[in-house]
C-alpha atoms as a PDB file:
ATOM      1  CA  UNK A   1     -11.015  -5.498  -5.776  1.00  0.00           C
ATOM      2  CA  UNK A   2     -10.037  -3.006  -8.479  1.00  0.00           C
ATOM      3  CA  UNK A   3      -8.281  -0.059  -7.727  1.00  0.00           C
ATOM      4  CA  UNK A   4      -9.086   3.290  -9.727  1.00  0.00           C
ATOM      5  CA  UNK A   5      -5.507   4.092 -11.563  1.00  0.00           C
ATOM      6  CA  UNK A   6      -5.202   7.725 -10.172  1.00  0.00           C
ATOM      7  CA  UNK A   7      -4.815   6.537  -6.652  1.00  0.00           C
ATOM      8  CA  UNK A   8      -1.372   5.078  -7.140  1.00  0.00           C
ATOM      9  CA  UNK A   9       0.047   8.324  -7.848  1.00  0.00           C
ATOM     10  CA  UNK A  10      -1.669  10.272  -5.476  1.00  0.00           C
ATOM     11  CA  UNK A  11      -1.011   7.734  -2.467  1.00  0.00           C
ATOM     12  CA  UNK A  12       2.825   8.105  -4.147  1.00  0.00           C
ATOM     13  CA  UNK A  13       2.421  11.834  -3.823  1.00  0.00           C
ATOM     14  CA  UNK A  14       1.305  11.633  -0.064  1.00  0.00           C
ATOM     15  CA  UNK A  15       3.793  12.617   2.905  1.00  0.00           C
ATOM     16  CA  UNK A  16       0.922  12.304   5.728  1.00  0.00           C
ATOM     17  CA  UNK A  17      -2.413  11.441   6.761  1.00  0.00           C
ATOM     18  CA  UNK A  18      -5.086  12.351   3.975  1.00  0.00           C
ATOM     19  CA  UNK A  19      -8.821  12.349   4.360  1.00  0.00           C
ATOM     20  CA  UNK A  20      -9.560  12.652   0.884  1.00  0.00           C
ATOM     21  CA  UNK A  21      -7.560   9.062   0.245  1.00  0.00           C
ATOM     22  CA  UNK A  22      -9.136   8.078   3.103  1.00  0.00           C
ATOM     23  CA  UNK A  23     -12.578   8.691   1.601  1.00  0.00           C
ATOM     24  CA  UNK A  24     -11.478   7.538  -2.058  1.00  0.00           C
ATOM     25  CA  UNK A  25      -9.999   4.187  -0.390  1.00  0.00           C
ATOM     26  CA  UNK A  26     -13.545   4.158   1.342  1.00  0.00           C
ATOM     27  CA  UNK A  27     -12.041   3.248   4.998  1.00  0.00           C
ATOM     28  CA  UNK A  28     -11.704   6.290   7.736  1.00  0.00           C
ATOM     29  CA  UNK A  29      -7.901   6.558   8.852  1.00  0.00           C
ATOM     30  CA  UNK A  30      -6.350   4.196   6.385  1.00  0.00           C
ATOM     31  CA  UNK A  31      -3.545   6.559   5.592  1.00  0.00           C
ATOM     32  CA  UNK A  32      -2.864   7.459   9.600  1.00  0.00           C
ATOM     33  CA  UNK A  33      -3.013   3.801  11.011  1.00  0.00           C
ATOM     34  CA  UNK A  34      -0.714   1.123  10.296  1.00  0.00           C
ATOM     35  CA  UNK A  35      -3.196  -1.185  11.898  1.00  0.00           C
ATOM     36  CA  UNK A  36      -5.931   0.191   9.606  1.00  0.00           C
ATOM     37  CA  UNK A  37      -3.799   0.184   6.731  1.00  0.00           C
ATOM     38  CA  UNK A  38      -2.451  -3.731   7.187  1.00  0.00           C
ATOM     39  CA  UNK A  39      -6.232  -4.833   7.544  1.00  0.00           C
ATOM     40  CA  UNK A  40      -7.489  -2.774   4.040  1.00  0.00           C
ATOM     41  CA  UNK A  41      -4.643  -3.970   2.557  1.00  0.00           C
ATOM     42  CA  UNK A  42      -5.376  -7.723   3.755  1.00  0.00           C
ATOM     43  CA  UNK A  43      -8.780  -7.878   2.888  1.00  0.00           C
ATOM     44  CA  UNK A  44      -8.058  -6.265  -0.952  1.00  0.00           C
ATOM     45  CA  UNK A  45      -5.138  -8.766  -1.294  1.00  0.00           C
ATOM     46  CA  UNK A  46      -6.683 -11.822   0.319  1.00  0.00           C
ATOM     47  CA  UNK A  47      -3.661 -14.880  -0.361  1.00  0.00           C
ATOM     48  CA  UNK A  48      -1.146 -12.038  -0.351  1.00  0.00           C
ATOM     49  CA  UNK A  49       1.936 -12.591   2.008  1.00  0.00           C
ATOM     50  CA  UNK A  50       2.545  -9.144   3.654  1.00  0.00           C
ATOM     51  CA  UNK A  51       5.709  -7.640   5.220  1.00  0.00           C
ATOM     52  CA  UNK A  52       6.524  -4.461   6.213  1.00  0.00           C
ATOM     53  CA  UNK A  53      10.116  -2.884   7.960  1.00  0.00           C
ATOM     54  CA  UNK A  54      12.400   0.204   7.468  1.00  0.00           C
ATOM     55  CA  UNK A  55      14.503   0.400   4.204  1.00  0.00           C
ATOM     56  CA  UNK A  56      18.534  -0.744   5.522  1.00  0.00           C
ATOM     57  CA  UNK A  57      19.192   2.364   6.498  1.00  0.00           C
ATOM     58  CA  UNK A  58      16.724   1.956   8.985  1.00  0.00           C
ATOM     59  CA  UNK A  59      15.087   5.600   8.023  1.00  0.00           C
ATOM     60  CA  UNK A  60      11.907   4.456   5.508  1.00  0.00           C
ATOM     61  CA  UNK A  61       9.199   2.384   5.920  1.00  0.00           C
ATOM     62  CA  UNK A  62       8.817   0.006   3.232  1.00  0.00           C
ATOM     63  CA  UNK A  63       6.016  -2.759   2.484  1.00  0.00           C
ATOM     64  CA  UNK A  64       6.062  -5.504  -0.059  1.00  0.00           C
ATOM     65  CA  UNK A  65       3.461  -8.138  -0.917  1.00  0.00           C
ATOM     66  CA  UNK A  66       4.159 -11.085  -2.998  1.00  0.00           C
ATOM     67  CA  UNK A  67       1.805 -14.389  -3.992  1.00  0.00           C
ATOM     68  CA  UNK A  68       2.219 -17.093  -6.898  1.00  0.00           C
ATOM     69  CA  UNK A  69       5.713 -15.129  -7.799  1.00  0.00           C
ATOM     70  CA  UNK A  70       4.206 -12.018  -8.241  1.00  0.00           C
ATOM     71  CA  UNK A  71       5.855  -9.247  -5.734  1.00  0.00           C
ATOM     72  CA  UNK A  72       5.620  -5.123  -5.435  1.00  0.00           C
ATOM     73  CA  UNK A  73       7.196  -3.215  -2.904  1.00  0.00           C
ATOM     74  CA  UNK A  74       7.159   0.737  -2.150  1.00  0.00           C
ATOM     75  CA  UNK A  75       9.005   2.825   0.302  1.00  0.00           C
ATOM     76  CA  UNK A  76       7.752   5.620   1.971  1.00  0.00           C
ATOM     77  CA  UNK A  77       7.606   8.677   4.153  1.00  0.00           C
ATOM     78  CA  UNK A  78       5.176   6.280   6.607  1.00  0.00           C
ATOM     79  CA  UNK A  79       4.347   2.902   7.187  1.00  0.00           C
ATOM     80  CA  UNK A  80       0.545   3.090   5.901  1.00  0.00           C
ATOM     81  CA  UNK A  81       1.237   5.031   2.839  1.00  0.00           C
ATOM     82  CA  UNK A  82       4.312   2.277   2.345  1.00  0.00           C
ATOM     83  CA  UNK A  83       1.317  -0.355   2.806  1.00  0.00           C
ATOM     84  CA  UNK A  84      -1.113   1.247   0.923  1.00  0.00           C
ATOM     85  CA  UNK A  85       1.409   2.195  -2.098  1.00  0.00           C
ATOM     86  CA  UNK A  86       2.417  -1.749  -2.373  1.00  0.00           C
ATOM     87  CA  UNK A  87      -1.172  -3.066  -2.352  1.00  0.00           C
ATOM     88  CA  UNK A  88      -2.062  -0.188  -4.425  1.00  0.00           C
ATOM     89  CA  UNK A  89       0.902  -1.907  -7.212  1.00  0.00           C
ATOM     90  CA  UNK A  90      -1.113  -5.256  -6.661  1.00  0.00           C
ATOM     91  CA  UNK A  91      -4.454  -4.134  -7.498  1.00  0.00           C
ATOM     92  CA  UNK A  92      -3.592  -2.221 -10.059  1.00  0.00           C
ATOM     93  CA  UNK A  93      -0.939  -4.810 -11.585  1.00  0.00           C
ATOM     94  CA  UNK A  94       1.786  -2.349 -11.525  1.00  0.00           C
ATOM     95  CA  UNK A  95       4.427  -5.602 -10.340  1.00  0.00           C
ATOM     96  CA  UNK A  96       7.779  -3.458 -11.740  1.00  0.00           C
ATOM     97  CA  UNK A  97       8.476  -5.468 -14.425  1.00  0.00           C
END
């Protein structure tokens, strides 16, 4: 799956539930639902090992997905947009290097 560039920032941008990334992402809820966001994210990055948990100050959701020693990560201000951010860096081979 290939992942138009703009999204990245604009999923980076979010603070909340957005219908218009949930239309460009082509899946209803994906920024509201961790559930929904964990299966879009596992069917984009199938082989991908997934996990997700608060930063260690316990505060920000964070997500990171690493295969073949590749890995992204991303923090934020909920745990789908921290989902979708990371598998956003995956598709779009943004792997912080």
């Amino acid at each position: 799956m290939m992942l138009d560039q703009t999204l990245l920032p604009r999923l980076e941008a979010a603070t909340g539930p957005d219908a218009a990334l949930d239309a460009a992402l082509q899946c209803d809820h994906v920024t509201a639902s961790a559930e929904v966001a964990r299966g879009w994210a596992a069917a984009a990055l199938p082989g991908w090992h997934a996990h997700v948990g608060f930063d260690a100050s316990g505060v920000m959701p964070y997500a990171a997905f690493s295969r073949d020693g590749r890995h992204v990560e991303a923090t934020a201000p909920t745990v789908p947009l921290a989902i979708l951010q990371a598998a956003a860096k995956a598709l779009t081979g943004d792997l912080g290097e």
